[in-house]
PDB file of C-alpha atoms in Angstrom:
ATOM      1  CA  MET F  27       0.161  -0.070  -0.415  1.00 38.00           C
ATOM      2  CA  THR F  28       1.464   3.768  -0.834  1.00 39.00           C
ATOM      3  CA  ARG F  29       1.811   5.929   1.685  1.00 44.00           C
ATOM      4  CA  TRP F  30       1.260   9.475   1.025  1.00 43.00           C
ATOM      5  CA  MET F  31       3.292  12.543   3.633  1.00 47.00           C
ATOM      6  CA  THR F  32       1.493  15.477   4.399  1.00 43.00           C
ATOM      7  CA  ALA F  33       3.259  18.738   3.366  1.00 42.00           C
ATOM      8  CA  ALA F  34       2.911  20.030   7.367  1.00 41.00           C
ATOM      9  CA  ALA F  35       4.090  15.955   8.170  1.00 44.00           C
ATOM     10  CA  ALA F  36       6.768  15.897   6.404  1.00 47.00           C
ATOM     11  CA  ILE F  37       8.469  19.131   7.368  1.00 41.00           C
ATOM     12  CA  ALA F  38       7.300  18.659  11.020  1.00 39.00           C
ATOM     13  CA  LEU F  39       9.586  15.512  10.750  1.00 40.00           C
ATOM     14  CA  LEU F  40      12.960  17.246   9.764  1.00 41.00           C
ATOM     15  CA  THR F  41      12.238  20.330  11.415  1.00 35.00           C
ATOM     16  CA  ALA F  42      11.965  18.425  14.415  1.00 30.00           C
ATOM     17  CA  CYS F  43      15.340  16.256  14.925  1.00 30.00           C
ATOM     18  CA  SER F  44      15.371  16.243  18.498  1.00 28.00           C
ATOM     19  CA  GLN F  45      12.274  14.151  19.228  1.00 30.00           C
ATOM     20  CA  GLU F  46      11.785  10.378  18.830  1.00 33.00           C
ATOM     21  CA  PRO F  47      10.318   9.439  15.426  1.00 34.00           C
ATOM     22  CA  ALA F  48       6.775   8.462  16.096  1.00 31.00           C
ATOM     23  CA  ALA F  49       7.305   5.612  14.306  1.00 33.00           C
ATOM     24  CA  ASP F  50      10.710   3.824  13.754  1.00 38.00           C
ATOM     25  CA  ASP F  51       9.551   4.929  10.212  1.00 38.00           C
ATOM     26  CA  ALA F  52       7.426   8.030  10.835  1.00 34.00           C
ATOM     27  CA  ALA F  53       9.459   9.817   8.875  1.00 39.00           C
ATOM     28  CA  MET F  54       6.418  10.433   6.334  1.00 37.00           C
ATOM     29  CA  THR F  55       4.465   9.337   9.078  1.00 30.00           C
ATOM     30  CA  ASP F  56       0.874   8.025   7.718  1.00 30.00           C
ATOM     31  CA  ALA F  57       1.971   9.093   4.004  1.00 36.00           C
ATOM     32  CA  ALA F  58       5.417   7.509   3.033  1.00 39.00           C
ATOM     33  CA  PRO F  59       6.507   6.893   6.676  1.00 42.00           C
ATOM     34  CA  ALA F  60      10.060   7.343   6.670  1.00 40.00           C
ATOM     35  CA  ASP F  61      11.634   4.929   9.320  1.00 40.00           C
ATOM     36  CA  ASP F  62      14.022   5.499  12.238  1.00 38.00           C
ATOM     37  CA  ALA F  63      16.597   5.455   9.006  1.00 36.00           C
ATOM     38  CA  ALA F  64      15.820   8.979   9.436  1.00 37.00           C
ATOM     39  CA  GLU F  65      15.027   8.282  12.558  1.00 37.00           C
ATOM     40  CA  THR F  66      11.873  10.630  11.917  1.00 35.00           C
ATOM     41  CA  GLY F  67      13.552  13.664  11.023  1.00 39.00           C
ATOM     42  CA  ALA F  68      14.816  13.405   7.112  1.00 38.00           C
ATOM     43  CA  MET F  69      13.211   9.912   7.545  1.00 38.00           C
ATOM     44  CA  ASP F  70      14.371   6.112   9.486  1.00 37.00           C
ATOM     45  CA  GLU F  71      12.837  -0.884   9.653  1.00 34.00           C
ATOM     46  CA  PRO F  72      12.426  -7.130   7.958  1.00 31.00           C
ATOM     47  CA  MET F  73      12.856 -10.252   7.084  1.00 31.00           C
ATOM     48  CA  ASP F  74      11.254 -13.129   5.252  1.00 33.00           C
ATOM     49  CA  ASP F  75       8.884 -15.426   7.238  1.00 35.00           C
ATOM     50  CA  ALA F  76       8.888 -17.734  10.329  1.00 35.00           C
ATOM     51  CA  GLY F  77       9.332 -19.981   8.021  1.00 37.00           C
ATOM     52  CA  ASP F  78      11.634 -21.344   5.580  1.00 41.00           C
ATOM     53  CA  ASP F  79      13.317 -18.496   4.853  1.00 44.00           C
ATOM     54  CA  MET F  80      13.799 -17.407   8.942  1.00 41.00           C
ATOM     55  CA  SER F  81      15.834 -21.255   8.606  1.00 40.00           C
ATOM     56  CA  ASP F  82      17.838 -20.474   6.356  1.00 45.00           C
ATOM     57  CA  MET F  83      18.447 -16.997   7.822  1.00 45.00           C
ATOM     58  CA  ASP F  84      18.994 -18.688  10.456  1.00 43.00           C
ATOM     59  CA  ALA F  85      21.821 -21.226   9.166  1.00 41.00           C
ATOM     60  CA  ASP F  86      23.558 -18.469   7.801  1.00 46.00           C
ATOM     61  CA  MET F  87      24.151 -17.205  10.646  1.00 45.00           C
ATOM     62  CA  ASP F  88      25.337 -20.162  12.315  1.00 42.00           C
ATOM     63  CA  ALA F  89      27.901 -19.863   9.050  1.00 39.00           C
ATOM     64  CA  ASP F  90      31.544 -18.607  10.898  1.00 38.00           C
ATOM     65  CA  SER F  91      31.827 -17.430   7.245  1.00 36.00           C
ATOM     66  CA  GLN F  92      29.090 -14.997   7.105  1.00 42.00           C
ATOM     67  CA  MET F  93      29.577 -13.289  10.902  1.00 44.00           C
ATOM     68  CA  ALA F  94      32.463 -10.423  11.830  1.00 45.00           C
ATOM     69  CA  ASP F  95      34.440 -10.036  14.134  1.00 51.00           C
ATOM     70  CA  SER F  96      32.101  -7.667  16.304  1.00 54.00           C
ATOM     71  CA  ALA F  97      35.193  -6.934  19.739  1.00 69.00           C
ATOM     72  CA  LEU F  98      35.553  -3.109  20.091  1.00 93.00           C
ATOM     73  CA  ASN F  99      39.007  -2.244  21.574  1.00 93.00           C
ATOM     74  CA  ALA F 100      38.163  -1.864  25.541  1.00 95.00           C
ATOM     75  CA  GLU F 101      38.512   2.479  24.963  1.00 96.00           C
ATOM     76  CA  ALA F 102      35.584   1.989  22.398  1.00 97.00           C
ATOM     77  CA  GLN F 103      33.679  -0.392  23.722  1.00 96.00           C
ATOM     78  CA  GLU F 104      33.627   2.014  27.397  1.00 97.00           C
ATOM     79  CA  LYS F 105      33.209   5.141  25.363  1.00 98.00           C
ATOM     80  CA  LEU F 106      29.975   3.091  23.456  1.00 98.00           C
ATOM     81  CA  ASP F 107      28.912   2.148  26.875  1.00 97.00           C
ATOM     82  CA  SER F 108      29.249   5.782  28.107  1.00 97.00           C
ATOM     83  CA  VAL F 109      27.391   6.801  24.968  1.00 98.00           C
ATOM     84  CA  LEU F 110      24.590   4.071  25.828  1.00 98.00           C
ATOM     85  CA  SER F 111      23.397   4.806  29.557  1.00 97.00           C
ATOM     86  CA  ASP F 112      24.005   8.661  29.161  1.00 96.00           C
ATOM     87  CA  ALA F 113      20.778  11.191  30.133  1.00 95.00           C
ATOM     88  CA  ARG F 114      19.958  12.428  26.822  1.00 94.00           C
ATOM     89  CA  ARG F 115      19.394   8.926  25.754  1.00 96.00           C
ATOM     90  CA  ASP F 116      16.276   7.847  28.472  1.00 96.00           C
ATOM     91  CA  ASP F 117      13.581   8.738  26.453  1.00 95.00           C
ATOM     92  CA  ASP F 118      15.156   6.456  23.061  1.00 97.00           C
ATOM     93  CA  ARG F 119      16.371   3.607  25.664  1.00 96.00           C
ATOM     94  CA  ALA F 120      13.203   1.355  25.363  1.00 95.00           C
ATOM     95  CA  ARG F 121      14.027   0.582  22.242  1.00 96.00           C
ATOM     96  CA  ASP F 122      17.129  -0.447  22.990  1.00 97.00           C
ATOM     97  CA  GLU F 123      16.170  -4.160  22.987  1.00 96.00           C
ATOM     98  CA  PHE F 124      14.847  -4.225  19.364  1.00 97.00           C
ATOM     99  CA  ARG F 125      18.044  -1.915  17.734  1.00 97.00           C
ATOM    100  CA  HIS F 126      20.719  -3.170  19.687  1.00 98.00           C
ATOM    101  CA  PRO F 127      22.985  -0.353  18.344  1.00 98.00           C
ATOM    102  CA  GLY F 128      25.083  -0.809  21.379  1.00 98.00           C
ATOM    103  CA  GLU F 129      26.024  -4.446  19.660  1.00 97.00           C
ATOM    104  CA  THR F 130      24.783  -3.096  15.934  1.00 98.00           C
ATOM    105  CA  LEU F 131      27.656  -0.644  15.738  1.00 98.00           C
ATOM    106  CA  ALA F 132      30.020  -3.176  17.629  1.00 97.00           C
ATOM    107  CA  PHE F 133      29.851  -5.197  14.754  1.00 97.00           C
ATOM    108  CA  PHE F 134      30.324  -2.549  12.068  1.00 98.00           C
ATOM    109  CA  GLY F 135      33.576  -2.102  13.794  1.00 97.00           C
ATOM    110  CA  ILE F 136      32.902   2.040  14.447  1.00 98.00           C
ATOM    111  CA  GLU F 137      35.179   3.344  16.629  1.00 98.00           C
ATOM    112  CA  PRO F 138      35.856   6.992  17.790  1.00 98.00           C
ATOM    113  CA  ASP F 139      37.799   8.359  16.336  1.00 98.00           C
ATOM    114  CA  MET F 140      35.784   7.129  12.659  1.00 98.00           C
ATOM    115  CA  THR F 141      34.502   9.681  10.069  1.00 98.00           C
ATOM    116  CA  VAL F 142      31.328   8.205   9.497  1.00 98.00           C
ATOM    117  CA  ALA F 143      27.854   9.207   7.451  1.00 98.00           C
ATOM    118  CA  GLU F 144      24.550   8.692   8.350  1.00 98.00           C
ATOM    119  CA  ALA F 145      21.891   8.291   6.404  1.00 98.00           C
ATOM    120  CA  LEU F 146      18.319  10.007   6.841  1.00 96.00           C
ATOM    121  CA  PRO F 147      19.593  10.648  11.233  1.00 95.00           C
ATOM    122  CA  GLY F 148      15.785  12.203  11.484  1.00 89.00           C
ATOM    123  CA  GLY F 149      14.849  12.642  14.831  1.00 88.00           C
ATOM    124  CA  GLY F 150      18.217  11.568  16.211  1.00 94.00           C
ATOM    125  CA  TRP F 151      17.824   8.270  18.039  1.00 96.00           C
ATOM    126  CA  TYR F 152      20.791   6.877  16.406  1.00 97.00           C
ATOM    127  CA  THR F 153      22.797  10.080  15.917  1.00 97.00           C
ATOM    128  CA  ARG F 154      22.309  10.239  19.660  1.00 97.00           C
ATOM    129  CA  VAL F 155      24.463   7.725  19.887  1.00 98.00           C
ATOM    130  CA  LEU F 156      26.827   8.175  17.008  1.00 98.00           C
ATOM    131  CA  LEU F 157      27.524  12.092  17.492  1.00 98.00           C
ATOM    132  CA  PRO F 158      28.696  11.800  21.741  1.00 98.00           C
ATOM    133  CA  TYR F 159      30.917   8.619  20.557  1.00 98.00           C
ATOM    134  CA  LEU F 160      32.863  10.339  17.773  1.00 98.00           C
ATOM    135  CA  THR F 161      32.850  13.483  19.285  1.00 97.00           C
ATOM    136  CA  PRO F 162      35.813  14.984  19.710  1.00 97.00           C
ATOM    137  CA  GLU F 163      37.995  12.762  18.135  1.00 97.00           C
ATOM    138  CA  GLY F 164      35.824  11.498  14.731  1.00 98.00           C
ATOM    139  CA  ARG F 165      34.021  13.035  12.564  1.00 98.00           C
ATOM    140  CA  TYR F 166      29.869  13.039  11.880  1.00 98.00           C
ATOM    141  CA  ILE F 167      27.902  14.011   8.551  1.00 98.00           C
ATOM    142  CA  ALA F 168      24.363  13.375   7.347  1.00 98.00           C
ATOM    143  CA  LEU F 169      22.981  12.438   5.228  1.00 98.00           C
ATOM    144  CA  ASN F 170      20.195  12.988   3.662  1.00 98.00           C
ATOM    145  CA  TYR F 171      17.558  11.674   0.534  1.00 97.00           C
ATOM    146  CA  GLN F 172      17.159  13.250  -3.335  1.00 97.00           C
ATOM    147  CA  THR F 173      14.891  15.889  -3.927  1.00 97.00           C
ATOM    148  CA  GLY F 174      13.361  13.759  -6.091  1.00 97.00           C
ATOM    149  CA  VAL F 175      12.964  11.212  -3.112  1.00 97.00           C
ATOM    150  CA  TRP F 176      10.925  13.334  -1.169  1.00 96.00           C
ATOM    151  CA  GLU F 177       8.781  15.292  -3.745  1.00 96.00           C
ATOM    152  CA  GLY F 178       7.876  10.894  -4.436  1.00 94.00           C
ATOM    153  CA  MET F 179       6.474  10.550  -1.282  1.00 93.00           C
ATOM    154  CA  TYR F 180       4.647  14.214  -0.304  1.00 94.00           C
ATOM    155  CA  GLY F 181       3.096  13.332  -3.385  1.00 94.00           C
ATOM    156  CA  ASP F 182       0.131  15.671  -4.845  1.00 95.00           C
ATOM    157  CA  ASN F 183       1.501  17.571  -1.194  1.00 95.00           C
ATOM    158  CA  TRP F 184       4.216  19.098  -2.863  1.00 96.00           C
ATOM    159  CA  ASN F 185       4.345  22.636  -2.930  1.00 96.00           C
ATOM    160  CA  ASP F 186       6.831  25.352  -3.435  1.00 97.00           C
ATOM    161  CA  ASP F 187       6.986  25.702   0.097  1.00 96.00           C
ATOM    162  CA  ALA F 188       8.046  22.040   0.604  1.00 96.00           C
ATOM    163  CA  ALA F 189      10.540  22.172  -2.415  1.00 96.00           C
ATOM    164  CA  ALA F 190      12.130  25.435   0.058  1.00 97.00           C
ATOM    165  CA  GLU F 191      12.021  23.050   3.202  1.00 95.00           C
ATOM    166  CA  ILE F 192      13.913  20.737   1.811  1.00 96.00           C
ATOM    167  CA  ALA F 193      15.736  22.226  -0.670  1.00 96.00           C
ATOM    168  CA  GLY F 194      17.371  24.729   3.230  1.00 97.00           C
ATOM    169  CA  TRP F 195      18.003  21.023   4.977  1.00 97.00           C
ATOM    170  CA  THR F 196      21.722  21.447   4.188  1.00 97.00           C
ATOM    171  CA  GLU F 197      21.591  24.665   5.789  1.00 97.00           C
ATOM    172  CA  THR F 198      18.702  23.703   9.123  1.00 96.00           C
ATOM    173  CA  ALA F 199      20.082  20.230  10.048  1.00 96.00           C
ATOM    174  CA  PRO F 200      23.604  20.813  11.773  1.00 97.00           C
ATOM    175  CA  ALA F 201      21.973  23.165  14.404  1.00 96.00           C
ATOM    176  CA  LYS F 202      18.849  20.755  14.779  1.00 95.00           C
ATOM    177  CA  LEU F 203      21.108  17.676  14.815  1.00 96.00           C
ATOM    178  CA  MET F 204      24.418  19.451  17.151  1.00 96.00           C
ATOM    179  CA  GLU F 205      21.561  19.259  19.913  1.00 95.00           C
ATOM    180  CA  ASN F 206      22.297  15.822  20.050  1.00 94.00           C
ATOM    181  CA  GLY F 207      25.768  15.043  20.558  1.00 95.00           C
ATOM    182  CA  PRO F 208      27.424  16.848  23.698  1.00 95.00           C
ATOM    183  CA  ASP F 209      28.975  20.671  23.212  1.00 94.00           C
ATOM    184  CA  GLY F 210      31.641  20.572  20.644  1.00 93.00           C
ATOM    185  CA  ALA F 211      29.537  18.538  18.614  1.00 96.00           C
ATOM    186  CA  GLU F 212      30.045  19.451  14.960  1.00 96.00           C
ATOM    187  CA  VAL F 213      27.544  18.466  12.282  1.00 97.00           C
ATOM    188  CA  GLU F 214      27.816  18.416   8.071  1.00 98.00           C
ATOM    189  CA  ALA F 215      25.027  17.808   6.181  1.00 98.00           C
ATOM    190  CA  TYR F 216      24.274  16.907   2.561  1.00 98.00           C
ATOM    191  CA  VAL F 217      21.910  15.674   0.381  1.00 98.00           C
ATOM    192  CA  ILE F 218      22.764  11.855  -1.356  1.00 98.00           C
ATOM    193  CA  GLY F 219      24.251  12.832  -4.611  1.00 97.00           C
ATOM    194  CA  GLU F 220      25.296  16.355  -3.971  1.00 97.00           C
ATOM    195  CA  THR F 221      27.942  15.508  -1.444  1.00 97.00           C
ATOM    196  CA  PRO F 222      31.455  17.366  -2.485  1.00 97.00           C
ATOM    197  CA  ALA F 223      34.722  15.598  -3.947  1.00 97.00           C
ATOM    198  CA  SER F 224      36.891  17.144  -0.939  1.00 97.00           C
ATOM    199  CA  LEU F 225      34.940  14.154   0.715  1.00 97.00           C
ATOM    200  CA  ASP F 226      36.402  11.667  -1.865  1.00 98.00           C
ATOM    201  CA  GLY F 227      37.365   8.564  -0.173  1.00 98.00           C
ATOM    202  CA  GLN F 228      38.094  10.265   3.033  1.00 98.00           C
ATOM    203  CA  VAL F 229      35.564   8.486   5.280  1.00 98.00           C
ATOM    204  CA  ASP F 230      35.207   5.016   6.819  1.00 98.00           C
ATOM    205  CA  ALA F 231      31.750   4.470   7.444  1.00 98.00           C
ATOM    206  CA  VAL F 232      28.355   4.791   5.713  1.00 98.00           C
ATOM    207  CA  LEU F 233      25.024   3.593   7.480  1.00 98.00           C
ATOM    208  CA  PHE F 234      21.779   3.751   6.211  1.00 98.00           C
ATOM    209  CA  VAL F 235      19.551   2.382   9.389  1.00 98.00           C
ATOM    210  CA  ARG F 236      16.060   1.411   8.380  1.00 96.00           C
ATOM    211  CA  ALA F 237      16.687   3.847   5.840  1.00 96.00           C
ATOM    212  CA  LEU F 238      16.967   2.047   2.092  1.00 97.00           C
ATOM    213  CA  HIS F 239      13.313   1.748   1.093  1.00 97.00           C
ATOM    214  CA  HIS F 240      11.995   5.037   0.828  1.00 96.00           C
ATOM    215  CA  LEU F 241      15.272   4.987  -2.159  1.00 97.00           C
ATOM    216  CA  ASN F 242      13.748   2.722  -3.883  1.00 95.00           C
ATOM    217  CA  ARG F 243       9.693   2.972  -4.080  1.00 94.00           C
ATOM    218  CA  PHE F 244      10.205   5.671  -7.217  1.00 92.00           C
ATOM    219  CA  ASP F 245      13.540   4.441  -9.293  1.00 91.00           C
ATOM    220  CA  VAL F 246      15.848   2.309  -8.604  1.00 92.00           C
ATOM    221  CA  ALA F 247      18.648   5.261  -9.571  1.00 96.00           C
ATOM    222  CA  TYR F 248      18.369   6.836  -6.390  1.00 97.00           C
ATOM    223  CA  MET F 249      19.047   3.269  -4.150  1.00 97.00           C
ATOM    224  CA  ASP F 250      22.320   2.979  -6.839  1.00 97.00           C
ATOM    225  CA  GLU F 251      23.190   6.922  -6.491  1.00 98.00           C
ATOM    226  CA  ALA F 252      23.348   6.201  -2.738  1.00 98.00           C
ATOM    227  CA  VAL F 253      25.304   3.180  -3.416  1.00 98.00           C
ATOM    228  CA  ALA F 254      27.208   5.140  -5.427  1.00 98.00           C
ATOM    229  CA  ASP F 255      28.295   8.325  -3.603  1.00 98.00           C
ATOM    230  CA  SER F 256      28.713   5.898  -0.685  1.00 98.00           C
ATOM    231  CA  PHE F 257      31.322   4.558  -3.062  1.00 98.00           C
ATOM    232  CA  GLU F 258      33.228   7.317  -3.739  1.00 98.00           C
ATOM    233  CA  MET F 259      33.331   9.081  -0.218  1.00 98.00           C
ATOM    234  CA  LEU F 260      34.434   5.465   1.707  1.00 98.00           C
ATOM    235  CA  LYS F 261      37.919   4.569   2.196  1.00 98.00           C
ATOM    236  CA  PRO F 262      39.871   1.471   0.503  1.00 98.00           C
ATOM    237  CA  GLY F 263      38.615  -0.622   2.715  1.00 98.00           C
ATOM    238  CA  GLY F 264      36.204   1.474   3.893  1.00 98.00           C
ATOM    239  CA  VAL F 265      32.245   0.082   5.009  1.00 98.00           C
ATOM    240  CA  VAL F 266      28.622   0.255   4.001  1.00 98.00           C
ATOM    241  CA  GLY F 267      26.527  -1.023   7.282  1.00 98.00           C
ATOM    242  CA  VAL F 268      22.818  -1.684   6.674  1.00 98.00           C
ATOM    243  CA  VAL F 269      20.271  -2.196   8.800  1.00 98.00           C
ATOM    244  CA  GLN F 270      17.305  -3.078   6.900  1.00 98.00           C
ATOM    245  CA  HIS F 271      13.616  -4.151   7.228  1.00 98.00           C
ATOM    246  CA  ARG F 272      13.145  -7.089   5.880  1.00 98.00           C
ATOM    247  CA  ALA F 273      10.999  -8.578   3.401  1.00 98.00           C
ATOM    248  CA  ASN F 274      10.044 -12.429   2.922  1.00 98.00           C
ATOM    249  CA  ALA F 275      12.187 -13.621  -0.302  1.00 98.00           C
ATOM    250  CA  THR F 276       9.413 -15.130  -1.655  1.00 97.00           C
ATOM    251  CA  ALA F 277       7.499 -11.504  -1.751  1.00 98.00           C
ATOM    252  CA  SER F 278       5.763  -9.980  -4.695  1.00 98.00           C
ATOM    253  CA  ASP F 279       8.477  -7.646  -6.431  1.00 97.00           C
ATOM    254  CA  ASP F 280       5.098  -5.254  -5.668  1.00 97.00           C
ATOM    255  CA  TYR F 281       4.954  -5.719  -1.848  1.00 98.00           C
ATOM    256  CA  ALA F 282       8.920  -4.966  -1.392  1.00 98.00           C
ATOM    257  CA  SER F 283       9.241  -2.418  -3.532  1.00 97.00           C
ATOM    258  CA  GLY F 284      10.024  -0.073  -0.575  1.00 97.00           C
ATOM    259  CA  ASP F 285       6.500   1.148   0.028  1.00 96.00           C
ATOM    260  CA  ASN F 286       6.100  -0.609   2.384  1.00 97.00           C
ATOM    261  CA  GLY F 287       9.108  -0.613   4.397  1.00 97.00           C
ATOM    262  CA  TYR F 288      10.418  -4.041   3.532  1.00 98.00           C
ATOM    263  CA  LEU F 289      13.151  -4.935   0.687  1.00 98.00           C
ATOM    264  CA  ARG F 290      14.240  -8.199  -0.044  1.00 98.00           C
ATOM    265  CA  GLU F 291      17.334  -9.272   1.069  1.00 98.00           C
ATOM    266  CA  ALA F 292      18.753 -10.505  -1.669  1.00 98.00           C
ATOM    267  CA  ASP F 293      18.454  -7.779  -3.687  1.00 98.00           C
ATOM    268  CA  VAL F 294      19.697  -5.365  -1.362  1.00 98.00           C
ATOM    269  CA  ILE F 295      22.789  -7.035  -1.301  1.00 98.00           C
ATOM    270  CA  ALA F 296      22.974  -7.123  -5.245  1.00 98.00           C
ATOM    271  CA  ALA F 297      22.447  -3.226  -5.236  1.00 98.00           C
ATOM    272  CA  PHE F 298      25.860  -3.417  -3.490  1.00 98.00           C
ATOM    273  CA  GLU F 299      26.930  -5.566  -5.156  1.00 98.00           C
ATOM    274  CA  ARG F 300      26.211  -4.191  -8.366  1.00 97.00           C
ATOM    275  CA  GLY F 301      27.826  -0.791  -6.829  1.00 98.00           C
ATOM    276  CA  GLY F 302      31.504  -2.647  -6.403  1.00 98.00           C
ATOM    277  CA  PHE F 303      31.281  -3.550  -2.306  1.00 98.00           C
ATOM    278  CA  LYS F 304      31.761  -6.629  -1.553  1.00 98.00           C
ATOM    279  CA  LEU F 305      29.343  -8.074   0.589  1.00 98.00           C
ATOM    280  CA  ASP F 306      31.789  -8.572   3.857  1.00 98.00           C
ATOM    281  CA  SER F 307      29.500 -10.483   7.190  1.00 97.00           C
ATOM    282  CA  GLN F 308      26.081 -10.412   7.982  1.00 97.00           C
ATOM    283  CA  SER F 309      23.977 -10.548  11.419  1.00 97.00           C
ATOM    284  CA  GLY F 310      21.535 -11.704  13.424  1.00 97.00           C
ATOM    285  CA  ILE F 311      21.057  -8.798  15.693  1.00 97.00           C
ATOM    286  CA  ASN F 312      18.827  -7.426  14.486  1.00 98.00           C
ATOM    287  CA  ALA F 313      16.605 -10.222  13.812  1.00 98.00           C
ATOM    288  CA  ASN F 314      12.828 -10.599  14.631  1.00 98.00           C
ATOM    289  CA  PRO F 315      11.385 -14.158  13.101  1.00 97.00           C
ATOM    290  CA  ALA F 316       7.942 -12.987  14.867  1.00 97.00           C
ATOM    291  CA  ASP F 317       7.512 -10.198  12.509  1.00 98.00           C
ATOM    292  CA  THR F 318       5.749 -11.802   9.231  1.00 98.00           C
ATOM    293  CA  ALA F 319       6.356  -8.865   7.480  1.00 98.00           C
ATOM    294  CA  ASP F 320       3.220  -9.141   5.159  1.00 97.00           C
ATOM    295  CA  TYR F 321       0.612  -7.137   6.956  1.00 97.00           C
ATOM    296  CA  GLU F 322      -1.272  -4.687   4.244  1.00 95.00           C
ATOM    297  CA  ASP F 323       0.057  -1.558   5.992  1.00 96.00           C
ATOM    298  CA  GLY F 324       3.926  -2.256   5.731  1.00 97.00           C
ATOM    299  CA  VAL F 325       5.934  -2.238   8.266  1.00 97.00           C
ATOM    300  CA  TRP F 326       4.309   0.619  10.147  1.00 96.00           C
ATOM    301  CA  THR F 327       1.635  -2.018  11.634  1.00 97.00           C
ATOM    302  CA  LEU F 328       4.165  -2.867  14.232  1.00 97.00           C
ATOM    303  CA  PRO F 329       5.855  -0.832  17.492  1.00 95.00           C
ATOM    304  CA  PRO F 330       6.744   1.947  17.404  1.00 93.00           C
ATOM    305  CA  SER F 331       4.632   2.890  14.678  1.00 91.00           C
ATOM    306  CA  GLY F 332       1.689   1.105  15.816  1.00 89.00           C
ATOM    307  CA  GLY F 333      -0.255   1.467  13.586  1.00 88.00           C
ATOM    308  CA  GLY F 334      -1.767  -2.478  13.983  1.00 87.00           C
ATOM    309  CA  GLY F 335      -3.002  -1.749  17.280  1.00 91.00           C
ATOM    310  CA  GLU F 336      -2.140  -3.568  20.566  1.00 90.00           C
ATOM    311  CA  GLU F 337      -2.649  -6.688  18.994  1.00 91.00           C
ATOM    312  CA  TYR F 338       0.647  -6.901  17.260  1.00 95.00           C
ATOM    313  CA  ALA F 339       2.175  -5.138  20.026  1.00 94.00           C
ATOM    314  CA  ASP F 340       3.653  -8.218  21.476  1.00 94.00           C
ATOM    315  CA  ILE F 341       5.045  -9.189  18.386  1.00 96.00           C
ATOM    316  CA  GLY F 342       7.800  -6.100  18.824  1.00 96.00           C
ATOM    317  CA  GLU F 343       9.736  -3.857  15.990  1.00 97.00           C
ATOM    318  CA  SER F 344      10.589  -5.119  12.347  1.00 98.00           C
ATOM    319  CA  ASP F 345      13.000  -8.338  11.139  1.00 98.00           C
ATOM    320  CA  ARG F 346      15.924  -6.384  10.203  1.00 98.00           C
ATOM    321  CA  MET F 347      19.030  -7.463   7.985  1.00 98.00           C
ATOM    322  CA  THR F 348      22.100  -6.403   9.376  1.00 98.00           C
ATOM    323  CA  LEU F 349      24.039  -5.960   7.038  1.00 98.00           C
ATOM    324  CA  LYS F 350      28.173  -5.103   6.564  1.00 98.00           C
ATOM    325  CA  PHE F 351      29.735  -4.178   2.938  1.00 98.00           C
ATOM    326  CA  ARG F 352      33.501  -3.507   2.026  1.00 98.00           C
ATOM    327  CA  LYS F 353      34.971  -1.779  -0.502  1.00 98.00           C
ATOM    328  CA  PRO F 354      37.400  -3.244  -1.699  1.00 98.00           C
ATOM    329  CA  GLU F 355      41.240  -2.253  -1.024  1.00 95.00           C
TER     330      GLU F 355
END
């Protein structure tokens, strides 16, 4: 089911960067909810059903060749633990049991002195971990969707005001996002496909946390552009970390297009391999076998959006693939 966001909802999403997305994907709210990926700022969560697909995934997760060393050095782990327990995350911590931020960032190998780009930081759920973790040793970069993606999500509500709001994001986002970090935190903000040449080969990691589905909804070219931009920004050996709502492997092209928040894992892997990346490893950290990923209203049926109501509350948040890609040396 295609969801179109209202201009007011989208603008609120962009400006309310200090708030937790109404839903992990509340970036678009009742229209095209952005995921937590955008964490509700520029947009912000799945897997196959609990049947054969899940069994296949479990088998993969058991294979040593599929797992990466997720251990951080002692100093980095201590800093990450401190950030996760900080008071600024008091309102976020209830989602940790579903999102596993510490384990996820450790799996991706994110260290405090790295240069890290986060796609669609939105309301800042992950930014409240990344920005203090990377300050002052590292560098934090925020990435927003291309204008064409936003235009597609706004649908009939796209107008001059909405266009101006989106166009001004690179100017307004840094101050809002810096509120999610300690004093002295700095934020750079760019649009995917419009990052400066000065970033080429300078970035250690690019993170797409519940952010890929909207890039795939309207034209695969947007996804390909995001992959290509990531490849250019990354240092040789640099990493792309993906956490994405996972569709059933047998889901139809229509259901797994991104309109419902879910993408097939094989399609995500193919997109990054098409762009020159190698799949380094994958993890079941964010897997949820209780998510059947076949709801009429898509991923927004589940918490934290909770559009499906109390009967879906016990399922928890969506089943998500967690993939680590690497740019060849």
